[in-house]
Structures are given as structure tokens and as C-alpha cells.
PDB file of C-alpha atoms in Angstrom:
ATOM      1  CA  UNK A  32      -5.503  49.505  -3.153  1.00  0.00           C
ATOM      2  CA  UNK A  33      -7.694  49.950  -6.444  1.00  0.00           C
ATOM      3  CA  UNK A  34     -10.486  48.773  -4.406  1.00  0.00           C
ATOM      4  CA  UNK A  35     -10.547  51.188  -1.920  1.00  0.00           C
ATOM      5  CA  UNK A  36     -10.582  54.044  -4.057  1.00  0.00           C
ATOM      6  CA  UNK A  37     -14.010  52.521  -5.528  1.00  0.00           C
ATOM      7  CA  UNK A  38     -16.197  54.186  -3.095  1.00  0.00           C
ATOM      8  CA  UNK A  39     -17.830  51.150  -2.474  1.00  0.00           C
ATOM      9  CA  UNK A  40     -17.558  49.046   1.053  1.00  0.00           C
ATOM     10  CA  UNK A  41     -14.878  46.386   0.197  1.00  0.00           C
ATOM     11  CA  UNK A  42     -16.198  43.320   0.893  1.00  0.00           C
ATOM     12  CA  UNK A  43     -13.259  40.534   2.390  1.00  0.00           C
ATOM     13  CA  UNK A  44     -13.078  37.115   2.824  1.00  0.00           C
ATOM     14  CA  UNK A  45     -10.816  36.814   6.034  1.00  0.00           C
ATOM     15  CA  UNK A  46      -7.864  34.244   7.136  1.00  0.00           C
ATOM     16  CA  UNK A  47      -9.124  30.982   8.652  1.00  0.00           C
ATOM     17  CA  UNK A  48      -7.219  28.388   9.665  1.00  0.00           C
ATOM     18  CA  UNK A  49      -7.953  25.132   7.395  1.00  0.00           C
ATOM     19  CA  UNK A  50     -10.915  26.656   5.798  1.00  0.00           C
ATOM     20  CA  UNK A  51     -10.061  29.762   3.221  1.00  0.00           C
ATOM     21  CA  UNK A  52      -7.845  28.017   1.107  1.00  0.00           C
ATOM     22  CA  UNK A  53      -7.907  28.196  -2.794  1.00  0.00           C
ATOM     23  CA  UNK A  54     -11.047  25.845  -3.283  1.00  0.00           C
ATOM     24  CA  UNK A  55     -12.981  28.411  -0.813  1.00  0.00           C
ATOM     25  CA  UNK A  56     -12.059  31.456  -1.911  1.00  0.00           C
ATOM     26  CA  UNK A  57     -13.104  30.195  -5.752  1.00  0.00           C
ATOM     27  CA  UNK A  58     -16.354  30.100  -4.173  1.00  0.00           C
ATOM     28  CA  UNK A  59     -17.041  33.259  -2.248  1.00  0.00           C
ATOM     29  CA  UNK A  60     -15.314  35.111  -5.283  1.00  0.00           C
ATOM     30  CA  UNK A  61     -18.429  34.021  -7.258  1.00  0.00           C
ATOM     31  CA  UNK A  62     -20.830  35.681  -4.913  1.00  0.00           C
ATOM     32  CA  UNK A  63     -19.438  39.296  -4.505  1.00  0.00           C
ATOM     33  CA  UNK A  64     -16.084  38.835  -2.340  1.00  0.00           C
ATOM     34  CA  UNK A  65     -13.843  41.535  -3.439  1.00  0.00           C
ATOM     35  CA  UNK A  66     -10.816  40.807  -2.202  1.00  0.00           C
ATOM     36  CA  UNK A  67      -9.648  37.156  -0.157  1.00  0.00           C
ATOM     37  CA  UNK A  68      -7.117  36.140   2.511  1.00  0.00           C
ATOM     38  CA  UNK A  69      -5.050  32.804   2.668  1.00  0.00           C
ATOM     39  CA  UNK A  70      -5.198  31.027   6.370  1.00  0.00           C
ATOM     40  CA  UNK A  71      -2.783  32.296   8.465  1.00  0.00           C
ATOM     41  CA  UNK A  72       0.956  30.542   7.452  1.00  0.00           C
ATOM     42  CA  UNK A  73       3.703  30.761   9.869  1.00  0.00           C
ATOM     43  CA  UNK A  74       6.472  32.721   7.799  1.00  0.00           C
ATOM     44  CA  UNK A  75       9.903  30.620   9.700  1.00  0.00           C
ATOM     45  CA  UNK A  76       8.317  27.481   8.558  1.00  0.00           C
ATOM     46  CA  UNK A  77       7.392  28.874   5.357  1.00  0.00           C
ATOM     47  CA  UNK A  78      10.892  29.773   4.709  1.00  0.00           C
ATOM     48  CA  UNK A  79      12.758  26.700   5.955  1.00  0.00           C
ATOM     49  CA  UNK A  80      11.412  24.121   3.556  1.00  0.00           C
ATOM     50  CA  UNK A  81       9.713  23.434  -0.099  1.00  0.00           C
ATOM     51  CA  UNK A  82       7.368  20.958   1.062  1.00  0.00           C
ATOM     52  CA  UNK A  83       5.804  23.493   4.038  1.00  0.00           C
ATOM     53  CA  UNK A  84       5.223  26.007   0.749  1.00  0.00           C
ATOM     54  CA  UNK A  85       3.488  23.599  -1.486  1.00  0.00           C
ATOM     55  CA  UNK A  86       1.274  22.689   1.016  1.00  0.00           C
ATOM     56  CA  UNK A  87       0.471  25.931   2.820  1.00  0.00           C
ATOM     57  CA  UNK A  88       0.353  28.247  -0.377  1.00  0.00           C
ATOM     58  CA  UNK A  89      -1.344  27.338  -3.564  1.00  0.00           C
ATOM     59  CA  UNK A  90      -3.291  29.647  -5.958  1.00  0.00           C
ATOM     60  CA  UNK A  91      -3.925  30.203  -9.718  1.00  0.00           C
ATOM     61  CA  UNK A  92      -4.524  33.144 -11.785  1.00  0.00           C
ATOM     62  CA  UNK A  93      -8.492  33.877 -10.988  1.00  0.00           C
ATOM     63  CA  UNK A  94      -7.595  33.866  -7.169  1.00  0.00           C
ATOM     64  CA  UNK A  95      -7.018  37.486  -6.930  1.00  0.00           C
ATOM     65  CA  UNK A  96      -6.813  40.213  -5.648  1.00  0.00           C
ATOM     66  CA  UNK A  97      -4.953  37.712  -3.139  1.00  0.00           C
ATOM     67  CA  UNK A  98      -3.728  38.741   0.083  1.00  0.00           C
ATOM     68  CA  UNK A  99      -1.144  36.389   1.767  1.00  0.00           C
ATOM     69  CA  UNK A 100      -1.178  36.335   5.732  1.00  0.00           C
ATOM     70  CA  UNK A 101       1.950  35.601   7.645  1.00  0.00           C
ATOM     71  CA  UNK A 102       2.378  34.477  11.385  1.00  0.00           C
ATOM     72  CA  UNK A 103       5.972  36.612  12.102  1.00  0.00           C
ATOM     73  CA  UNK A 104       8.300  37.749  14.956  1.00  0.00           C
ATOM     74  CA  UNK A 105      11.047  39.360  13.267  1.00  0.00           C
ATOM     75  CA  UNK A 106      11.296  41.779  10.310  1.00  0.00           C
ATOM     76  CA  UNK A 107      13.696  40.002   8.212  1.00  0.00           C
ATOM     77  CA  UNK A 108      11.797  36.525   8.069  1.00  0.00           C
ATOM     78  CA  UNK A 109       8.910  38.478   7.383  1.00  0.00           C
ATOM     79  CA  UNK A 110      10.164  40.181   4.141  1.00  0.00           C
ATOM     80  CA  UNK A 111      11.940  37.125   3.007  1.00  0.00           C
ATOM     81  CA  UNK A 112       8.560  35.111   2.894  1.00  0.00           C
ATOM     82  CA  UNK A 113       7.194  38.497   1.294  1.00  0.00           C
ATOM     83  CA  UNK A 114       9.127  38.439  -1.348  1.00  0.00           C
ATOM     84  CA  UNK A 115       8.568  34.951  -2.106  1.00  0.00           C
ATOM     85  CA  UNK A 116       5.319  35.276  -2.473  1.00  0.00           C
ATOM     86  CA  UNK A 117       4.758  38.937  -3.979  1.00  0.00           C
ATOM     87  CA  UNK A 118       5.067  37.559  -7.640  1.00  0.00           C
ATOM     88  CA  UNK A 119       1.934  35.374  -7.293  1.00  0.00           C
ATOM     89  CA  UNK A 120      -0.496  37.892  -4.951  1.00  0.00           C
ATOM     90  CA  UNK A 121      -1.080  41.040  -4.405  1.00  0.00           C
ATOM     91  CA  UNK A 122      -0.253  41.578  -0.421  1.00  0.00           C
ATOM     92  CA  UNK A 123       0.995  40.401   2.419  1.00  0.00           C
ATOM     93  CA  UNK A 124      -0.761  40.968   5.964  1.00  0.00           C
ATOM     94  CA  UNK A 125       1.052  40.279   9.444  1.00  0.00           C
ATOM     95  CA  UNK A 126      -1.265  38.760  11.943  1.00  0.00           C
ATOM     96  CA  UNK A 127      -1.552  40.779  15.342  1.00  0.00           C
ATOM     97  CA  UNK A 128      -4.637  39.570  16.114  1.00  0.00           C
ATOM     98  CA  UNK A 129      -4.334  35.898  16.886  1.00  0.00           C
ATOM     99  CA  UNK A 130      -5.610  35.132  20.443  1.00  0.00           C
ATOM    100  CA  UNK A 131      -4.460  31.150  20.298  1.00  0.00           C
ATOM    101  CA  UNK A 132      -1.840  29.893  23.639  1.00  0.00           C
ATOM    102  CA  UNK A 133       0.143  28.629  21.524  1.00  0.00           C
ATOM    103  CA  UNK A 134       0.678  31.448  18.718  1.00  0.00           C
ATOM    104  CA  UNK A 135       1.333  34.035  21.794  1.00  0.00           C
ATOM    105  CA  UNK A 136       3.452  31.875  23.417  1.00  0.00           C
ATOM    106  CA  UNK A 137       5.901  31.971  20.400  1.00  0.00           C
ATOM    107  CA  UNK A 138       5.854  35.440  19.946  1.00  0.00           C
ATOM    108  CA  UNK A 139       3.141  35.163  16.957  1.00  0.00           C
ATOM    109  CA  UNK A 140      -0.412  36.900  16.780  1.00  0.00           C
ATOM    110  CA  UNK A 141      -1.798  39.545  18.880  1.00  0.00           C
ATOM    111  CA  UNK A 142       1.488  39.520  21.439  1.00  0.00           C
ATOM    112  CA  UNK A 143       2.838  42.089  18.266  1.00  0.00           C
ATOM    113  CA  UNK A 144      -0.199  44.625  19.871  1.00  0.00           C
ATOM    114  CA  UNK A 145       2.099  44.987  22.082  1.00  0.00           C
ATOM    115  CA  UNK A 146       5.049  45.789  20.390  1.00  0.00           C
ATOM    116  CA  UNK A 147       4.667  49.064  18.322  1.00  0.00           C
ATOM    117  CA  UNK A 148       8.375  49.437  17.368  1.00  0.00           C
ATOM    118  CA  UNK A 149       8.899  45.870  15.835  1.00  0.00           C
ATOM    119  CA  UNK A 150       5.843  45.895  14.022  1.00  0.00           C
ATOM    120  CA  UNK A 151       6.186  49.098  12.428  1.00  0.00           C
ATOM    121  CA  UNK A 152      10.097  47.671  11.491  1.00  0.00           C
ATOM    122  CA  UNK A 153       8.409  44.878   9.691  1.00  0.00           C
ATOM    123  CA  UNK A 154       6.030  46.736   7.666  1.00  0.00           C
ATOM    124  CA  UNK A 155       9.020  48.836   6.482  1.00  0.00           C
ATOM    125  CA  UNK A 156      11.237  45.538   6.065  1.00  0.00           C
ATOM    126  CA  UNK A 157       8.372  44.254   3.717  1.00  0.00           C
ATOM    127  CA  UNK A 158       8.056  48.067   1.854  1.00  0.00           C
ATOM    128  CA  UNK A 159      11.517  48.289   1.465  1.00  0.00           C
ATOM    129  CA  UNK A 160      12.484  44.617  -0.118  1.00  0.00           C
ATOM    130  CA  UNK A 161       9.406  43.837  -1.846  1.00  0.00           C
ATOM    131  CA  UNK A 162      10.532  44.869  -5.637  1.00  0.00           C
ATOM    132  CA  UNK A 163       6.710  45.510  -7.050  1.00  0.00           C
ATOM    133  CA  UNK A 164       5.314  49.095  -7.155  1.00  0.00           C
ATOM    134  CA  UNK A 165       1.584  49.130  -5.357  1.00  0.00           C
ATOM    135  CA  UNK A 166       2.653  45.757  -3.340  1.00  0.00           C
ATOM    136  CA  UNK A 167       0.500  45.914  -0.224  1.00  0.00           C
ATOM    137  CA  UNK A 168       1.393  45.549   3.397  1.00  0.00           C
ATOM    138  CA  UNK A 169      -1.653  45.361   5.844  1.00  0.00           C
ATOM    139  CA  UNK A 170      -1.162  44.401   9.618  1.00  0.00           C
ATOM    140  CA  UNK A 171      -4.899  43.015  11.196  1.00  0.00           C
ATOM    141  CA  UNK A 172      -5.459  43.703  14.960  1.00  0.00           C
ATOM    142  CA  UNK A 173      -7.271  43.241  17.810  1.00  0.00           C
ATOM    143  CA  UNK A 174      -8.129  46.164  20.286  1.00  0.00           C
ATOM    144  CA  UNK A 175      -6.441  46.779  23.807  1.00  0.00           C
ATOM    145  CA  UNK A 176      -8.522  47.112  26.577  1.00  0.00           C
ATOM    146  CA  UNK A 177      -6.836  51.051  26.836  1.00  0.00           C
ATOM    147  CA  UNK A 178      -8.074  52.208  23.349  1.00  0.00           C
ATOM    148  CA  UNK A 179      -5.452  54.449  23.549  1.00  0.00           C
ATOM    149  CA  UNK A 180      -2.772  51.961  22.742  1.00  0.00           C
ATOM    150  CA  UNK A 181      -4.520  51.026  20.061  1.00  0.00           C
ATOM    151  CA  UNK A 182      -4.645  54.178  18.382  1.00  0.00           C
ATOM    152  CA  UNK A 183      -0.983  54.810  19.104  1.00  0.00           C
ATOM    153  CA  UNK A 184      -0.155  51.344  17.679  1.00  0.00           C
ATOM    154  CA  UNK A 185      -2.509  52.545  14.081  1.00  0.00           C
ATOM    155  CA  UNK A 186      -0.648  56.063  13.647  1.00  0.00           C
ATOM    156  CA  UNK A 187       2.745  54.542  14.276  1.00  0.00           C
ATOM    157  CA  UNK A 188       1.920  52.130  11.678  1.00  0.00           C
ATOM    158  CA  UNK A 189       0.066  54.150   9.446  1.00  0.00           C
ATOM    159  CA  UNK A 190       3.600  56.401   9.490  1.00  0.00           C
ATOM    160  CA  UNK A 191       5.795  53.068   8.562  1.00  0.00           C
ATOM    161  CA  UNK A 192       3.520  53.036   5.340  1.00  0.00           C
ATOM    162  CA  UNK A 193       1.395  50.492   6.220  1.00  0.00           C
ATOM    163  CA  UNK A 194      -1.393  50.140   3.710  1.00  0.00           C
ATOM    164  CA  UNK A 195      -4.634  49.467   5.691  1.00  0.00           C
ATOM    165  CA  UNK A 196      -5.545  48.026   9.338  1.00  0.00           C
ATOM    166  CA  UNK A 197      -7.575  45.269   9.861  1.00  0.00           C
ATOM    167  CA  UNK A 198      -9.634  45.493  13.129  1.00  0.00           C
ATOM    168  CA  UNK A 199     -10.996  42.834  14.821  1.00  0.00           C
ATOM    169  CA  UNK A 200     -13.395  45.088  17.627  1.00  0.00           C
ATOM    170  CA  UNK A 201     -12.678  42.651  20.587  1.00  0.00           C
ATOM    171  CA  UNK A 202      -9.665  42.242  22.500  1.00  0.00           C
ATOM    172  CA  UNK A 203      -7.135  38.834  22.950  1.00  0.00           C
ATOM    173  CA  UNK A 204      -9.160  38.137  25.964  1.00  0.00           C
ATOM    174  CA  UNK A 205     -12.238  38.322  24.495  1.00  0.00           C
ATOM    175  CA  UNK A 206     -13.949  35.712  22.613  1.00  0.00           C
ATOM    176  CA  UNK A 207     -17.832  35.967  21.963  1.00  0.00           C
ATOM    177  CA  UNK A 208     -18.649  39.233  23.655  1.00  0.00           C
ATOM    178  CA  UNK A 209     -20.033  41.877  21.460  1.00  0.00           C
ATOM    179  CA  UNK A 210     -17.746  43.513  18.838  1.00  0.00           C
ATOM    180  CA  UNK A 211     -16.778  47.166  20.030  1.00  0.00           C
ATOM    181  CA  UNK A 212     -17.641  48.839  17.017  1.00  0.00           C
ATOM    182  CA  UNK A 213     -16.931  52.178  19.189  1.00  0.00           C
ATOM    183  CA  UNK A 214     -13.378  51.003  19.188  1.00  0.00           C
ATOM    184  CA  UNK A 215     -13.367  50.469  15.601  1.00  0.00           C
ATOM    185  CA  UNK A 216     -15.230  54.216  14.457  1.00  0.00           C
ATOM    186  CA  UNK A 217     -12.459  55.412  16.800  1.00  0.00           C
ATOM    187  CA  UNK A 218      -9.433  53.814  15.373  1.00  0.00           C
ATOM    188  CA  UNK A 219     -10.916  54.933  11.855  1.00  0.00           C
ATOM    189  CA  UNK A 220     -11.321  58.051  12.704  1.00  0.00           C
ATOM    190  CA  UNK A 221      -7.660  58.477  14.139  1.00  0.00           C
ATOM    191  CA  UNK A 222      -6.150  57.590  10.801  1.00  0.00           C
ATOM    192  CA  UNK A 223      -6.102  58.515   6.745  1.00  0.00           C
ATOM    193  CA  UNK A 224      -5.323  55.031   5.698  1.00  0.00           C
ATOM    194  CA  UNK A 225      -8.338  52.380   4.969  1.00  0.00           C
ATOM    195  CA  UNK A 226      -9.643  50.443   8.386  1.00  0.00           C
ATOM    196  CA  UNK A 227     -11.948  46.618   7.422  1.00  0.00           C
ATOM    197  CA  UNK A 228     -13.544  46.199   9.978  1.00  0.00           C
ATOM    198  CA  UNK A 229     -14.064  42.382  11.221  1.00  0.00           C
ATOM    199  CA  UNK A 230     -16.427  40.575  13.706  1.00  0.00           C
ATOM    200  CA  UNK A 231     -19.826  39.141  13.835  1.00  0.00           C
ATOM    201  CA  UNK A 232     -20.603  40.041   9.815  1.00  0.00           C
ATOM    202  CA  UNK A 233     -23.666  37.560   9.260  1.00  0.00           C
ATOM    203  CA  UNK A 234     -25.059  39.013   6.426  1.00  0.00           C
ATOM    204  CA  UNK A 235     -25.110  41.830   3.719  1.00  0.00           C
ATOM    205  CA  UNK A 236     -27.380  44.161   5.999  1.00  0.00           C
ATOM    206  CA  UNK A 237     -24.377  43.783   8.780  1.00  0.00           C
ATOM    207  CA  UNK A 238     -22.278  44.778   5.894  1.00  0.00           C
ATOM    208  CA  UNK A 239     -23.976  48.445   5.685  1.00  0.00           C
ATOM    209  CA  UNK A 240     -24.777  49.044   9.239  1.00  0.00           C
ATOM    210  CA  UNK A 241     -20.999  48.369  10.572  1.00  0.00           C
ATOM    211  CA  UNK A 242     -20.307  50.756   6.980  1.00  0.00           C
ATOM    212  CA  UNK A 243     -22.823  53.410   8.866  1.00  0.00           C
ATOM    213  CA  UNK A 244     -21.540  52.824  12.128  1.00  0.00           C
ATOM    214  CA  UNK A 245     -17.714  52.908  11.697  1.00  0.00           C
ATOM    215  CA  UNK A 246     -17.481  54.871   8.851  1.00  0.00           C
ATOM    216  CA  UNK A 247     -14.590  51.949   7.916  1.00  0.00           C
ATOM    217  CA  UNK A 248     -13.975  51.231   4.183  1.00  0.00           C
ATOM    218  CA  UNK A 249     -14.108  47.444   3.834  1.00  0.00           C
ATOM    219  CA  UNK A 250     -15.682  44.746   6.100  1.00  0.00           C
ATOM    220  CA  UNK A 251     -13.912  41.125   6.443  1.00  0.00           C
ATOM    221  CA  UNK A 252     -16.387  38.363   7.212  1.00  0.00           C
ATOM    222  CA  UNK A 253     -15.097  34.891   8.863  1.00  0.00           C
ATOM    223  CA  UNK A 254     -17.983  31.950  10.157  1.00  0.00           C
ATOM    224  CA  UNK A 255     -20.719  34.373   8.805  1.00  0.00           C
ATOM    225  CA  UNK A 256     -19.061  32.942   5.103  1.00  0.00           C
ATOM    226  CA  UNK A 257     -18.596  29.660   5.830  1.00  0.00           C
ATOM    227  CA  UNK A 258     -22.289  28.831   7.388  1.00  0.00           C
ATOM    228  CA  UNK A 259     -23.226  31.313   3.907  1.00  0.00           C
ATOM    229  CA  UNK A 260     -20.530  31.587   1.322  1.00  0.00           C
ATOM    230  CA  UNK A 261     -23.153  33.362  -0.563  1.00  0.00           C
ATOM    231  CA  UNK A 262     -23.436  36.365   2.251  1.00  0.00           C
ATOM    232  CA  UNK A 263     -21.789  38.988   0.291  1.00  0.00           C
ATOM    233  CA  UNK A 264     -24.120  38.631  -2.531  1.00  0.00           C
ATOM    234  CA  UNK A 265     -27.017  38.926  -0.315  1.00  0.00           C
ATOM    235  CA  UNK A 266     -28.646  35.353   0.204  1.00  0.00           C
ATOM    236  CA  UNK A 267     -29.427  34.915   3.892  1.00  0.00           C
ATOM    237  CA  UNK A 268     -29.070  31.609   3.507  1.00  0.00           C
ATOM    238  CA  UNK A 269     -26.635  29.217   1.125  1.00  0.00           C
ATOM    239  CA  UNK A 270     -28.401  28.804  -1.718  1.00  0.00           C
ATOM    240  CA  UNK A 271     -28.912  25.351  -3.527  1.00  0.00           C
ATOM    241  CA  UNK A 272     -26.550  26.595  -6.647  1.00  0.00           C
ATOM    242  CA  UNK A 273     -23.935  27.968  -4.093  1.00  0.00           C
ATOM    243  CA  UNK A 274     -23.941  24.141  -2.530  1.00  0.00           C
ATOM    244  CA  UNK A 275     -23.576  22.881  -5.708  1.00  0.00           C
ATOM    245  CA  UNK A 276     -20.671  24.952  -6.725  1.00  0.00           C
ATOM    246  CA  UNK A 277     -18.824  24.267  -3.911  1.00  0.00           C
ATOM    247  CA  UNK A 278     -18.808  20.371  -5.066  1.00  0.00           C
ATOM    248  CA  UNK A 279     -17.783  21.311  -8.882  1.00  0.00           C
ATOM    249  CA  UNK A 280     -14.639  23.124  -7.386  1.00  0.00           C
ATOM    250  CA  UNK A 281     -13.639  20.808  -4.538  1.00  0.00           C
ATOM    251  CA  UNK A 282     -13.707  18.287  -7.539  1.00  0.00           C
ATOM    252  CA  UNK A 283     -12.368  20.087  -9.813  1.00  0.00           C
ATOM    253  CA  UNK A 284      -9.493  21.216  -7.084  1.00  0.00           C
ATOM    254  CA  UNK A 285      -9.060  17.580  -5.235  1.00  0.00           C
ATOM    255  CA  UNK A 286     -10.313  19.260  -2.164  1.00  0.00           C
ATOM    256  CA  UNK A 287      -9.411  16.440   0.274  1.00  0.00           C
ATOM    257  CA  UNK A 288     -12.597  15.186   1.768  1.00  0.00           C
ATOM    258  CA  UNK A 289     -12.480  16.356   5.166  1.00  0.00           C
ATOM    259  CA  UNK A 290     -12.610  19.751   4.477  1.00  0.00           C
ATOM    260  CA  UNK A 291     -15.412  19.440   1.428  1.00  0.00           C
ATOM    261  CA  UNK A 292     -17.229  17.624   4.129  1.00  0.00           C
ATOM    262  CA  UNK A 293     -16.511  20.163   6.719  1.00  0.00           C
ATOM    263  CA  UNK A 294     -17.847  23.376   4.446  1.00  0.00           C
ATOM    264  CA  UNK A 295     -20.933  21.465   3.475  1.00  0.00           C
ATOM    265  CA  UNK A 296     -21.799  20.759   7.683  1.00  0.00           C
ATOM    266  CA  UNK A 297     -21.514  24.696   7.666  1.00  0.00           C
ATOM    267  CA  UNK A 298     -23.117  25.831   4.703  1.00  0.00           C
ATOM    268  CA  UNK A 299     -26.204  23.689   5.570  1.00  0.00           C
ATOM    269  CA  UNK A 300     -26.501  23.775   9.001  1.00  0.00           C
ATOM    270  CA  UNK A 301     -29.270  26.333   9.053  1.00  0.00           C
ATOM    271  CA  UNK A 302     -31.460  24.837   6.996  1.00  0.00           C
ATOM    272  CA  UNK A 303     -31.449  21.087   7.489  1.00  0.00           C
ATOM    273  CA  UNK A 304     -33.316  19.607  10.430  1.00  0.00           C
ATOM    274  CA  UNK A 305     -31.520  17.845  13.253  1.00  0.00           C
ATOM    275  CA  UNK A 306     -31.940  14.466  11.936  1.00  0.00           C
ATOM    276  CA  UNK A 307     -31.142  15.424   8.844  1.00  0.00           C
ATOM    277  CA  UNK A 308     -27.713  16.928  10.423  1.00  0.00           C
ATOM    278  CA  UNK A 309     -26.868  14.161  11.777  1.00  0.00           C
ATOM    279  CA  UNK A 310     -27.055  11.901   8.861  1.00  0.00           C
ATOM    280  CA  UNK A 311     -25.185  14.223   6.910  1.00  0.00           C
ATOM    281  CA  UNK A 312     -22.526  14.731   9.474  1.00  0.00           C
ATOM    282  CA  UNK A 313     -21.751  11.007   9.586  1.00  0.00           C
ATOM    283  CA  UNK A 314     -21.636  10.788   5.459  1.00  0.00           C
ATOM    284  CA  UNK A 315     -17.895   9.246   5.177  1.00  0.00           C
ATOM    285  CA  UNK A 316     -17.360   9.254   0.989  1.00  0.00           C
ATOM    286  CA  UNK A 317     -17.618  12.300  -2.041  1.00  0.00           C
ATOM    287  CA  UNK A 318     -20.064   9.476  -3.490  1.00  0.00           C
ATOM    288  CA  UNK A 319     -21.870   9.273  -0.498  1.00  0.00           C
ATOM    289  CA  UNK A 320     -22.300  13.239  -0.178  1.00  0.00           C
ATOM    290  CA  UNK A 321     -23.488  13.854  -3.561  1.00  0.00           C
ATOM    291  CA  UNK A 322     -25.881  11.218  -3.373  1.00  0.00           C
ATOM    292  CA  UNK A 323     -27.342  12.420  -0.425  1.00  0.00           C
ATOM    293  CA  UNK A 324     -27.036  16.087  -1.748  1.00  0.00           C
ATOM    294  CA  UNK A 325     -29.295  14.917  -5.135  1.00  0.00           C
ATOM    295  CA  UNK A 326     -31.324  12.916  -3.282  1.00  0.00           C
ATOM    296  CA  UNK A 327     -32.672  15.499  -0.857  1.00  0.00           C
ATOM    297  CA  UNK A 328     -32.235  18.653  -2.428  1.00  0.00           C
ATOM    298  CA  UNK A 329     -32.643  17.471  -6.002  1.00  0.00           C
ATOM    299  CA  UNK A 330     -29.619  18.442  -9.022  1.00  0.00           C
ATOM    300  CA  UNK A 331     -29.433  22.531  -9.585  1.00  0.00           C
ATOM    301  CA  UNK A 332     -31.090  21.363 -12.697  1.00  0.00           C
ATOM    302  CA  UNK A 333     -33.803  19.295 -13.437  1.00  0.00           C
TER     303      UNK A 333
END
């Protein structure tokens, strides 16, 4: 909460499935990312076995602040996995935003919209079993088509203690329509808590217009990081050291190769040609990448 009170837009590194995991946020928390999310983890799965917790959650003690977000349908699960994790981060957030079949089919994601009542009981579940003074609880939404609901949703939640409200301007239906960032100034403006504002953030200049437009206190950035992990410290494009820090630390973290493969198609897909693209994409080895890495684009250092 520290960071809101800095007067400065906070600048956020939001959940993505697969792709902000501990190697990623390492990165973006070298180019002016205040505060980072894990991917979304489903908290019944979390809870029912070891193995689904090693593997969904790791961290160390640089990765902070760190905010943990849970997949939940019921209040008690919810603060269970909470209190789990509230000795190694700094917040949990409950996901009422996620537009996927399958997450609204089982009750998950932005179904909770919906639901006022149980997701202001889970936000005081969390507050009132989580045993660590300034522990934050953060719900992140997306908009109804009747605004109204929205706001109603916000104050109720707001009143349950919530922290702060993550908005994503665009409803469950909506996928890449504009962001209503009407919706968002709106919602702010119907509440005393902090709003982040998140949607289409491509660079720092979106950063401080969404700030004007909004009045919102922190903006949360998804693709626009991973095509430019350096966005936040205002690069418009990844920058050659950026590319090469991202292979120190998926070394140094045993990044599997997939997903250090995956980051580097992103983070160099606007500037490499279409041939070039297509070599890259079909690399298949670390070896391979960082050979082709030094062998276009030279070492950081020569």
C-alpha cells in the first residue's frame, strides 16, 4: 500500500497465464515495474496437494512487492490458500475478471462480477484470517455492460476492506474492442480506495495519458510487457541489454525452454524481419538461441 501513497502512477506487471512467473517478473523489475502479479493459480488445487504448490508458486526474496492471484469460488478456500502464501508475498488478489469458458463455467473469473455478496465475504474471509498487519487484498474486474453494477460491485467491496480494484475497461464479452476508459474514470471516481487501471498499455506515454484520463493511481500492463519488458522504463522497443538479461535469468532460473523461447518470439517480434522471424521461431535448443542471438545482434559487449 506504500506505493500508492508515493504520488507517483504505480506501474504493475499483471497476471498471465504461463508467462509472469518468477524468471519474468526478475526482468520487468529491472526496468521500472513497481509492483508484479503471479499467473492466475486456481486456489482448490492449490490447496489439495504439495506438488500443485511447488509448481504453481515459486519466488525468492528480490521478487517483491509480490502479489499472489487466486482463481476462487468460496471464501474459506480462498483464505486458506491466503494464508499459505501471506508469509512469502505481500497480497493476494481474487480474479473477477477472467473471460475463459472454462474458468466461468466453474464458477471462477469474471462470473464473481456477478456476485457482489460472495465476493465481498471473501475479501473479509482473507482480512480476517490473514495474521500480518498491512496484508493486502485486491479483487481485479472487468466492467458490466450497466456501469451501474459495476460501481455497486466497487463500493460494496471497497466497504468489505478491500484494498484496491483492478479494472480491466472491457467487459467478459469483449475481447479487442477499445478499452472504456470512461468506465474506468467512473469507477475511480465512485470510490476512496486506489483503482490500476488495465488494457491496451503499450508504452510509457499510455502510462500518463490513461493517468490523465482516469485519474486512477496505478496502471497494470499485460502483452504491451511481454512484446517490451522494458516498457515501463520507457524503451519503445526491447532493447538489446533487456534481451540479453532475459537469457542470464532464464539460465540462471532453469527457465524451461519453451517459455525462454516463447518471451524471446515476443520481445523481438517488432524488430526482426519476417524471415528473420521465422528462423528464430523454429530455433529448437538454448544453444541454438544464443547463437543465433550473438550472431545477429552481436554480445551486449564487445
Amino acid at each position: 500500500m506504500d506505493l500508492f501513497e508515493s504520488g507517483k502512477v504505480v506501474r504493475v506487471c499483471a497476471p498471465m497465464v504461463r508467462y509472469s512467473k518468477l524468471s519474468f517478473r526478475c526482468l520487468v523489475r529491472k526496468y521500472g515495474c513497481d509492483m508484479c502479479f503471479t499467473p492466475m493459480i486456481v486456489a482448490a488445487d492449490f490447496m489439495r496437494s504439495v506438488k500443485a504448490r511447488d509448481s504453481e508458486f515459486t519466488t525468492n526474496s528480490s521478487d517483491r512487492p509480490l502479489i499472489i492471484q487466486f482463481a476462487a469460488k468460496d471464501a474459506q478456500t480462498l483464505a486458506d490458500a491466503a494464508c499459505v502464501v501471506a508469509p512469502f508475498s505481500d497480497g493476494v488478489d481474487l480474479n473477477c475478471g477472467c473471460p475463459q469458458r472454462w474458468a466461468v463455467a466453474e464458477g471462477y473469473g469474471a462470473c464473481l462480477i456477478n456476485k457482489p455478496q460472495l465476493v465481498k465475504d471473501m475479501v473479509r474471509h482473507v482480512k480476517n484470517q490473514v495474521e500480518k498487519p498491512n496484508y493486502a487484498v485486491s479483487i481485479k474486474i472487468r466492467i458490466h455492460k450497466d456501469l451501474r453494477k459495476t460501481v455497486d460491485l466497487c463500493q460494496k467491496v471497497e466497504a468489505a476492506g478491500v484494498s484496491w480494484i483492478t479494472v480491466h475497461g472491457r467487459t467478459p464479452e469483449e475481447r479487442h474492442q477499445p478499452v472504456h476508459y470512461d468506465a474506468i474514470k467512473t469507477i475511480k471516481d465512485s470510490l476512496s480506495i486506489p483503482v490500476i487501471a488495465n488494457g491496451d498499455i503499450k508504452n510509457l506515454q499510455d502510462v500518463e495519458s490513461i493517468h490523465q484520463l482516469t485519474g486512477v493511481d496505478g496502471v497494470m500492463a499485460a502483452r504491451g510487457l511481454l512484446a517490451n519488458p522494458a516498457l515501463f522504463a520507457g524503451y519503445e522497443y526491447t532493447p538489446l541489454k533487456c534481451v540479453w538479461d532475459w537469457v542470464d535469468i532464464a539460465l540462471e532460473h532453469g527457465t524451461p525452454f519453451t517459455c525462454f523461447h516463447h518471451h524471446l518470439i515476443y520481445m523481438l517480434e517488432r524488430i526482426t524481419s519476417q524471415p528473420e522471424r521465422k528462423i528464430f521461431n523454429s530455433l529448437s535448443s538454448i544453444s541454438a538461441v544464443t547463437d543465433y542471438l550473438h550472431n545477429t545482434y552481436g554480445p551486449l559487449y564487445s
